[in-house]
Short mmCIF file of C-alpha atoms and ligand atoms in Angstrom, two decimals:
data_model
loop_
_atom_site.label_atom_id
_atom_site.label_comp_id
_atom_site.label_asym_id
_atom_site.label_seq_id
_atom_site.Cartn_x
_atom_site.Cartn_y
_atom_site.Cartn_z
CA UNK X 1 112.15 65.77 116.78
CA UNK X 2 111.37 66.78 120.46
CA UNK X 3 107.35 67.94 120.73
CA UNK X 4 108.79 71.73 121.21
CA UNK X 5 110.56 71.76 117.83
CA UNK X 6 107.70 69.66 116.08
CA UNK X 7 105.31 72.57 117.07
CA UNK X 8 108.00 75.43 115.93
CA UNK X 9 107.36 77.04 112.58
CA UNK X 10 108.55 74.82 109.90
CA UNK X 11 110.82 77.95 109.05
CA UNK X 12 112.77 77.87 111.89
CA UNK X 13 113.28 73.97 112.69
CA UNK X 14 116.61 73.53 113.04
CA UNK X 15 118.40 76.83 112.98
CA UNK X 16 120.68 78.25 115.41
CA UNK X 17 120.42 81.36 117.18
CA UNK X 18 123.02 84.10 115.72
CA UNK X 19 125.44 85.73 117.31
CA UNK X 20 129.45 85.95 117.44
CA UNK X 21 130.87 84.32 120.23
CA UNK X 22 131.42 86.45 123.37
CA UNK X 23 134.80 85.52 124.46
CA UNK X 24 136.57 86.83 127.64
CA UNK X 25 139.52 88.32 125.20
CA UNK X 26 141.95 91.00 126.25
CA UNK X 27 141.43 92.37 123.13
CA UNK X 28 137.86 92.33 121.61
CA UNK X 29 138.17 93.56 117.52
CA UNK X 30 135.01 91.38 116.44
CA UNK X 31 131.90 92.90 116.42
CA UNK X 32 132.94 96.34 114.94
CA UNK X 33 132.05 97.86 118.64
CA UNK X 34 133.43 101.08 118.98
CA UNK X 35 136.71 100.45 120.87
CA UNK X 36 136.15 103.70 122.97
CA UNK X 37 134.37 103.86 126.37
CA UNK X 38 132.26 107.19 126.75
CA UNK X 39 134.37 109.61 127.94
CA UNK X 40 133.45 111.17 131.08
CA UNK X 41 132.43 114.74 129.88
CA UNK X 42 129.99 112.79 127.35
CA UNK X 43 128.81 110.04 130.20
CA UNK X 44 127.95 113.41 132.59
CA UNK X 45 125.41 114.87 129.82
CA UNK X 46 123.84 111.47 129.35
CA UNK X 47 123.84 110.81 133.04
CA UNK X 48 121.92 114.32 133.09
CA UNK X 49 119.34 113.49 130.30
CA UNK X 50 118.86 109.82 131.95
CA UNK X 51 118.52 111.78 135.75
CA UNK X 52 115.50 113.59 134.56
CA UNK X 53 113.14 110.34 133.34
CA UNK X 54 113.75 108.22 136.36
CA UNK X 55 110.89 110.00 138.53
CA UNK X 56 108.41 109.68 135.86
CA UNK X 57 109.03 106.28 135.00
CA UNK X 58 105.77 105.44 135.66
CA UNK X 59 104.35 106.90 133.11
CA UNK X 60 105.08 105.50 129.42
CA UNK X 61 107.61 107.23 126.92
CA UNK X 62 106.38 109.39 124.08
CA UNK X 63 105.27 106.33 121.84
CA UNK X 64 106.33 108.70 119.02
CA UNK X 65 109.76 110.12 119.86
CA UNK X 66 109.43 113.49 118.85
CA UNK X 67 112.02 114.87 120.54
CA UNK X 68 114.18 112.49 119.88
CA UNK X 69 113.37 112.30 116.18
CA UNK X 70 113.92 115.92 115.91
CA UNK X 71 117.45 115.74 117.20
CA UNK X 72 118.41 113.12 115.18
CA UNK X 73 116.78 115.13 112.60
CA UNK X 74 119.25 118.16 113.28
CA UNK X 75 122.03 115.68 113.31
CA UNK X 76 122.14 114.45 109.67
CA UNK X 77 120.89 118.01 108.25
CA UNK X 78 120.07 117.79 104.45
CA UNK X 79 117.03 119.64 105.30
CA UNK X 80 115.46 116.78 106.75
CA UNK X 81 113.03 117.17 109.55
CA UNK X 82 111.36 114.94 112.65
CA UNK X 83 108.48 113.92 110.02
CA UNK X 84 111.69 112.15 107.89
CA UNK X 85 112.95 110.72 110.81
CA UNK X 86 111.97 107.18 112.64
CA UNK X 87 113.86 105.56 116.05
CA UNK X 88 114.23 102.38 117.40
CA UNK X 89 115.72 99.87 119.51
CA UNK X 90 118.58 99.12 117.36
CA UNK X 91 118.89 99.40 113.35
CA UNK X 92 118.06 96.03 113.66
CA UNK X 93 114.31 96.56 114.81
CA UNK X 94 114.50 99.42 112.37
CA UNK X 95 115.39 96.84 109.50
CA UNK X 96 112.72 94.52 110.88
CA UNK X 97 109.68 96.97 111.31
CA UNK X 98 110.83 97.90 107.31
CA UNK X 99 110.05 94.51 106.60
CA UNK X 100 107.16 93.80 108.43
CA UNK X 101 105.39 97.03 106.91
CA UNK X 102 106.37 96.37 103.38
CA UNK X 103 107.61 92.57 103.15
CA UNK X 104 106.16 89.66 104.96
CA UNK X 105 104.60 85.99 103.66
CA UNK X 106 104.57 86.30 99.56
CA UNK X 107 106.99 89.11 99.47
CA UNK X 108 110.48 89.31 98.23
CA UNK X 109 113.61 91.58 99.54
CA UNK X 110 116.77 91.08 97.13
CA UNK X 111 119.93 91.26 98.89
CA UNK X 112 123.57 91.48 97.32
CA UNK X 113 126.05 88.96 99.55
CA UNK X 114 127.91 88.88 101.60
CA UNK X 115 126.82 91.54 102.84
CA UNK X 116 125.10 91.93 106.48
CA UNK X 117 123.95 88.42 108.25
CA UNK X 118 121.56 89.90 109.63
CA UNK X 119 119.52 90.69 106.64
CA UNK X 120 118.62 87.35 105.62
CA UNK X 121 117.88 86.75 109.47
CA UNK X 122 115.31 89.40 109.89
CA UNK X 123 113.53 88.23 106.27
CA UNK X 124 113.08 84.97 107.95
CA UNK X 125 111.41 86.27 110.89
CA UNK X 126 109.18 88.12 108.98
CA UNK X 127 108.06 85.64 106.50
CA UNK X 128 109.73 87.60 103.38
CA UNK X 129 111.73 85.47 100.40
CA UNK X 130 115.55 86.64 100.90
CA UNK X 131 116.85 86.69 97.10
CA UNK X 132 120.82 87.06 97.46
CA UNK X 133 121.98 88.21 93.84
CA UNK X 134 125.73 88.25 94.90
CA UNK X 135 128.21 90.15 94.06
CA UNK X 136 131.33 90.70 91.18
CA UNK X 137 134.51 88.08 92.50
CA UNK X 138 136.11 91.03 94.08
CA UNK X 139 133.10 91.53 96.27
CA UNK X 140 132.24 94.91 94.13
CA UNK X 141 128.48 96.06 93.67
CA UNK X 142 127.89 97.73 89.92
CA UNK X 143 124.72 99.66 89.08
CA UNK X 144 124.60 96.70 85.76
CA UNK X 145 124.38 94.09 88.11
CA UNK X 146 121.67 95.88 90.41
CA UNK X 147 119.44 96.40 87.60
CA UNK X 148 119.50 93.15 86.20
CA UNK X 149 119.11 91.68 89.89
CA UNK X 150 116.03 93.87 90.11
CA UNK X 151 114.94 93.40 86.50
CA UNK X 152 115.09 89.40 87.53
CA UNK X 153 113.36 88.75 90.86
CA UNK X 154 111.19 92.19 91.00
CA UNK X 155 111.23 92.67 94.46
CA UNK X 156 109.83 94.33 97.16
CA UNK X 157 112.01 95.82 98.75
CA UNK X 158 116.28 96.33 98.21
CA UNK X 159 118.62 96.30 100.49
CA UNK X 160 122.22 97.66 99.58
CA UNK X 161 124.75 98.43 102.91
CA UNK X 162 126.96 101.26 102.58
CA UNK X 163 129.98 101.05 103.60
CA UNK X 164 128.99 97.37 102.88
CA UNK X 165 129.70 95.03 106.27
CA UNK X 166 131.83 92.66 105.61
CA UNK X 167 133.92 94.31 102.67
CA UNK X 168 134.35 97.49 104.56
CA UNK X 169 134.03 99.51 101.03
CA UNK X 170 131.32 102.48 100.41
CA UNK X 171 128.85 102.19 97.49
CA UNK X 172 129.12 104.74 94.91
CA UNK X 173 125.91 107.12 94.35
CA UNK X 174 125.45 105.66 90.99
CA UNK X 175 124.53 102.05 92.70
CA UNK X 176 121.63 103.60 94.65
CA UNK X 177 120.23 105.62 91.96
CA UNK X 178 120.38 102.54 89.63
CA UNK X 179 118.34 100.80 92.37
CA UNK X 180 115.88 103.37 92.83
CA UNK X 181 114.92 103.73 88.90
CA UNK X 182 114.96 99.64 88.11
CA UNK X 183 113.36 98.92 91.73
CA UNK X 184 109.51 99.58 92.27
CA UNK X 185 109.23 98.41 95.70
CA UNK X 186 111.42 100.09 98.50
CA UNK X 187 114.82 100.76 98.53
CA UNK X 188 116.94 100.72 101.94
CA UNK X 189 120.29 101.65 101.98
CA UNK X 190 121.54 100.52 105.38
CA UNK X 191 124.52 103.05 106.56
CA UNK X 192 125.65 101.62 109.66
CA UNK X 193 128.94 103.31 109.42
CA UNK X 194 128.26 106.38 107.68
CA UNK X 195 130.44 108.27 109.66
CA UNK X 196 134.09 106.52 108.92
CA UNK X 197 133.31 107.06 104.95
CA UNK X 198 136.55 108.29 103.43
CA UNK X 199 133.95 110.63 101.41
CA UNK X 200 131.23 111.92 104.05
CA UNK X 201 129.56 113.20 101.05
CA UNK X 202 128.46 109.57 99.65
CA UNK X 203 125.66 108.96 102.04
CA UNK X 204 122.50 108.16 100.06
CA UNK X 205 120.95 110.86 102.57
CA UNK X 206 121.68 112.96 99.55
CA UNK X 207 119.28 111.21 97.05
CA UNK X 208 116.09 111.42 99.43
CA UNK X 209 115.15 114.77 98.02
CA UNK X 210 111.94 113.56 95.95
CA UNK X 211 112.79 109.84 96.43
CA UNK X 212 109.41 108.43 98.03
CA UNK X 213 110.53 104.59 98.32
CA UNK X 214 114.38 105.65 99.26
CA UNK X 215 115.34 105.11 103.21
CA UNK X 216 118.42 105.21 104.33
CA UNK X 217 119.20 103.41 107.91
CA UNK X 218 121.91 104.21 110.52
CA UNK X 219 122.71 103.51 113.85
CA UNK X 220 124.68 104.74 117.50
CA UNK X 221 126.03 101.62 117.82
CA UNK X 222 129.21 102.52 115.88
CA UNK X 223 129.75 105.70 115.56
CA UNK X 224 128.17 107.19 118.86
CA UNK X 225 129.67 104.26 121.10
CA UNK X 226 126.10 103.54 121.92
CA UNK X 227 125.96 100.41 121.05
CA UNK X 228 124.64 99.04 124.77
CA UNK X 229 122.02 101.53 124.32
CA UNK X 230 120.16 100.04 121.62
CA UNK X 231 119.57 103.18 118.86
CA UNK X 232 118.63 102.92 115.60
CA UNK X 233 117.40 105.45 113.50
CA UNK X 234 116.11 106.15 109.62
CA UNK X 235 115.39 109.01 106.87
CA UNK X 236 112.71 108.36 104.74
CA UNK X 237 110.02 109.95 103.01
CA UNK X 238 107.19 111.36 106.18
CA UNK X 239 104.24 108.98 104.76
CA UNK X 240 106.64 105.90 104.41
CA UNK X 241 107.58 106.64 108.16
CA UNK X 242 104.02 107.17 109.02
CA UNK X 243 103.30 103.48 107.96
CA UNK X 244 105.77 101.90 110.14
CA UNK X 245 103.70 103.11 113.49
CA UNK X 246 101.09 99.73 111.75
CA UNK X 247 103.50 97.71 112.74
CA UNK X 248 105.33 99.20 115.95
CA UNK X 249 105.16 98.06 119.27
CA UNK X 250 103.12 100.38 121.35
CA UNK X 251 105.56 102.38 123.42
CA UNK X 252 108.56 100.66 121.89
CA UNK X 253 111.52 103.15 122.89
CA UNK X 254 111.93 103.13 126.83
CA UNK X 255 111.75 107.17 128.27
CA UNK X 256 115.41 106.07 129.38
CA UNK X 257 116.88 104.97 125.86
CA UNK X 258 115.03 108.15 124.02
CA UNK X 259 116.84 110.18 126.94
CA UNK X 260 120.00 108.19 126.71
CA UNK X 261 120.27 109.03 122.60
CA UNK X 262 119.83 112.77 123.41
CA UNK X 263 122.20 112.96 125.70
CA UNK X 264 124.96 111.34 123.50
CA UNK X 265 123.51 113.46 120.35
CA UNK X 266 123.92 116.84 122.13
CA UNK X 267 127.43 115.50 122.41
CA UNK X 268 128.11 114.54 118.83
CA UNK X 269 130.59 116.81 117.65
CA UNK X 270 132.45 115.87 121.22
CA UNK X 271 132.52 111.85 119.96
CA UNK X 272 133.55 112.67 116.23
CA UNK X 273 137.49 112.53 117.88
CA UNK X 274 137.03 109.21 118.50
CA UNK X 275 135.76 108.58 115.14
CA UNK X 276 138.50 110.32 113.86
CA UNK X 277 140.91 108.17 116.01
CA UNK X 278 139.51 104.71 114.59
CA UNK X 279 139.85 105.96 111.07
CA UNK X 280 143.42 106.53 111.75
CA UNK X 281 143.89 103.03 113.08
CA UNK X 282 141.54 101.36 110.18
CA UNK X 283 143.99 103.15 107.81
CA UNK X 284 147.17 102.03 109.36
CA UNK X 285 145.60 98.29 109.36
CA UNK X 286 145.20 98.80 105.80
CA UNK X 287 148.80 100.14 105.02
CA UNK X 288 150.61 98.06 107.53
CA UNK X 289 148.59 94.65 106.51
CA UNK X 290 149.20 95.58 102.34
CA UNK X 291 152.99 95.86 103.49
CA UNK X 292 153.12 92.44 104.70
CA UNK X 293 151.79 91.54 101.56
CA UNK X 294 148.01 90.48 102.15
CA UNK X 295 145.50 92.04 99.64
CA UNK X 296 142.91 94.45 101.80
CA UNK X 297 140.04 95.93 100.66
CA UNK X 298 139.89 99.70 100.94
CA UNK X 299 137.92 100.35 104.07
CA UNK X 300 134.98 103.51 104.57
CA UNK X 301 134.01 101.44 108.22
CA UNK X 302 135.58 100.95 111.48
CA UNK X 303 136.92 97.37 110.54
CA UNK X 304 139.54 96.15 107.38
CA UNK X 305 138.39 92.56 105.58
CA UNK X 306 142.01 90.77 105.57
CA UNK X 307 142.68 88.33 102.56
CA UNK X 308 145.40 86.46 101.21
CA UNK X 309 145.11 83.50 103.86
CA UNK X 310 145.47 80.08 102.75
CA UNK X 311 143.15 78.84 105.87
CA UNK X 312 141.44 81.58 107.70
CA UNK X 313 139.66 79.47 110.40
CA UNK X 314 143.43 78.32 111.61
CA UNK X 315 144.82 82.13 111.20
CA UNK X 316 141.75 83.19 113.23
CA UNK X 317 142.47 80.61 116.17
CA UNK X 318 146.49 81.42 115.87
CA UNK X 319 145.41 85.13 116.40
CA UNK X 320 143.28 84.13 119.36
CA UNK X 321 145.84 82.78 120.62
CA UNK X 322 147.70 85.68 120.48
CA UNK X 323 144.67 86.92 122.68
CA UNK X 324 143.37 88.97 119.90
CA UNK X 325 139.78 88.09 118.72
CA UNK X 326 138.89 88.84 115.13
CA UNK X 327 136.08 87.49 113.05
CA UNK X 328 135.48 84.84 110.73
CA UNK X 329 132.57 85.84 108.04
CA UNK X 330 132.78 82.72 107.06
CA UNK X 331 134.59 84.08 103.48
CA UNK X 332 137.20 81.94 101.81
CA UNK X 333 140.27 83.48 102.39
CA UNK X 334 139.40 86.05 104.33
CA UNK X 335 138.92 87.52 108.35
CA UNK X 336 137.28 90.69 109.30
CA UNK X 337 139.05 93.01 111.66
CA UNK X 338 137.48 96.25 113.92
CA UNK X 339 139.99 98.86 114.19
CA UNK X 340 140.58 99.39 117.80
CA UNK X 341 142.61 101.69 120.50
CA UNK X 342 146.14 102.56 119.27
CA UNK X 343 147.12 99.97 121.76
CA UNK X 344 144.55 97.34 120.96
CA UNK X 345 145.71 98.01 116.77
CA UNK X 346 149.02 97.63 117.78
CA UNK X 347 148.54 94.57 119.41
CA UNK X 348 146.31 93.02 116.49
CA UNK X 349 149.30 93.98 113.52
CA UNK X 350 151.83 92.85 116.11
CA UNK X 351 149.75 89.08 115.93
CA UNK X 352 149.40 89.03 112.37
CA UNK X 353 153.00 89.42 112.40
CA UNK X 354 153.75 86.42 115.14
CA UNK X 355 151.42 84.02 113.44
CA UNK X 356 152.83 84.85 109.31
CA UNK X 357 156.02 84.36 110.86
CA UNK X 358 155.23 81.25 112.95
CA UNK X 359 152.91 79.85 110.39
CA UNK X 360 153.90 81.15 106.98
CA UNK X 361 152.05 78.10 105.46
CA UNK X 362 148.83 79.55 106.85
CA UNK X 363 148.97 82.44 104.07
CA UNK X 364 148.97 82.64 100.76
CA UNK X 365 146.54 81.38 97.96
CA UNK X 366 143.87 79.72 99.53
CA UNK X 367 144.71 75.87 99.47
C1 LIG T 1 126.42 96.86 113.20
C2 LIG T 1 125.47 96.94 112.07
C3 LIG T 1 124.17 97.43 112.28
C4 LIG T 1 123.80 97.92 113.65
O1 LIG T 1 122.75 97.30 114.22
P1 LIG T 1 122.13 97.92 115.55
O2 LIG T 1 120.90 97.09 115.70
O3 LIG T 1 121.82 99.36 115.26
O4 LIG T 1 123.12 97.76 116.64
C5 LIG T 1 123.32 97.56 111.20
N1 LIG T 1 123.73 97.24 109.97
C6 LIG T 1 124.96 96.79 109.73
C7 LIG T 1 125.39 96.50 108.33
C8 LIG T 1 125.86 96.61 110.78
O5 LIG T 1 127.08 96.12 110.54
#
């Protein structure tokens, strides 16, 4: 063991940064990116908002992001207000500042996988147990299994993912609620892409209302295009958001990303076409994929979980070849794909159908 590693937290000898690979691809449907650039009527009003900090840079931002929080506020209505509303760099730091607040060394979060790798990730940084409970064979979450999860490891704090990343499929209401009466820690119900639900009306936005330990998480990176930008926001009760300025950075959200996220937000009914756009391609991966005869979840996200494939690591790498680059989740069986342009779609479904008909032995039941 070099002297570096030997003084490393025991916790974190040996593990490897994560991260997908970056490839130079000419067609990029891994990360679940938005495939669309900001279009220039959108990039003007940020430019605008962004224009206005640069002279007082020298100053530091509002360490509490009220004008941001308000907006984003205004944006998810259901009578929330600033006071519900917390920002950060990223859902991510969100996710983490949850934990540091209300997990940490001793502490348990229960997860339900696969589900986001980045959840288990951030409960190691923090010094919190990650419990995974699992899920039905199918990859289905029922509010039985939730409670007994709960009733089992009595944790902390829950975290469910709606639509759930990588099974692409939202979580009924009855799921949350069952977490929220077994639970008596804090429930989180991360909804990175709330806005490609099939049923906008799912979001657990809707159970806050006199919910004290309920927060619900989202993001820009998806839905706004903003992922570069590094936005992530939550809803939550005001007093739970008031404890998570214990364990915030001072000054954490730069005067040019709190500018940046206003920009895009006065902008947000401008961006829902493009949302609209990649639920039209995420829907034709579905139909197109089920005709060829693979078995595909139903999707509420911006990316389809493929299955039938006898070896997915070799179907992934005959795809890439195809200069499409997908993602392995590391499922048996199984590739995740982000619904792209038209073009970029067309291109993916046009390499599935190269590589079945190439390599038919590559699909079927898993070997
Ligand atoms: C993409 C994704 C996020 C977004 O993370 P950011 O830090 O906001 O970019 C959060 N949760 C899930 C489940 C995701 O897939």
């Amino acid at each position: 063991m070099s002297e570096i590693e030997n003084l490393l937290r025991e916790d974190l000898r040996g593990q490897r940064p994560y991260g997908a690979p970056q490839l130079d691809v000419p067609v990029q449907l891994n990360t679940n990116e938005n495939a669309y650039a900001i279009p220039d009527d959108v990039a003007e009003v940020v430019e605008r908002f962004l224009a206005r900090e640069v002279r007082g840079l020298n100053r530091y931002p509002d360490r509490d992001a009220a004008a941001l929080r308000e907006d984003l506020a205004a944006y998810l209505r259901h009578g929330l207000t600033a006071r519900n509303v917390w920002a950060a760099n990223g859902s991510n730091e969100i996710l983490q500042q949850l934990l540091q607040a209300f997990g940490g060394p001793g502490r348990t979060v229960l997860g339900f996988m696969p589900s986001y790798s980045m959840h288990p990730l951030l409960a190691r940084g923090t010094g919190t147990a990650f419990v995974d409970a699992g899920r039905e064979a199918d990859y289905t979450l029922s509010p039985g299994h939730v409670r007994e999860a709960v009733a089992e490891h009595d944790p902390d704090l829950v975290f469910l993912v709606s639509p759930n990343n990588p099974t692409g499929t939202a979580l009924g209401t009855d799921v949350i609620d069952a977490a929220c009466e077994a639970a008596r820690g804090i429930v989180v119900v991360d909804e990175a892409y709330a806005e490609f639900a099939r049923d906008p009306a799912a979001t657990a936005l809707s159970r806050l209302e006199g919910r004290r330990r309920l927060v619900v998480t989202r993001t820009m990176s998806k839905a706004f295009a903003f992922a570069g930008a590094r936005v992530g926001y939550l809803a939550a009760d005001p007093e739970l958001v008031e404890k998570l300025l214990l364990v915030r950075l001072p000054y954490h959200l730069s005067s040019l990303t709190q500018a940046a996220a206003r920009g895009a937000l006065a902008c947000a009914s401008r961006l829902q076409a493009e949302v609209d756009a990649l639920k039209h391609q995420r829907d034709r991966i579905v139909k197109h994929l089920r005709a060829a005869g693979l078995p595909v979840a139903d999707s509420d996200a911006n990316f389809v979980l493929v299955g039938g494939l006898a070896d997915a690591p070799a179907v992934w790498r005959a795809v890439l070849d195809q200069g499409v680059l997908i993602r392995d989740v590391g499922l048996p069986g199984r590739l995740r794909v982000t619904a792209g342009t038209e073009e970029e779609t067309a291109a993916l479904l046009s390499a599935f159908e190269t590589v079945m008909e190439q390599s038919p032995e590559l699909f079927g039941e898993q070997r």
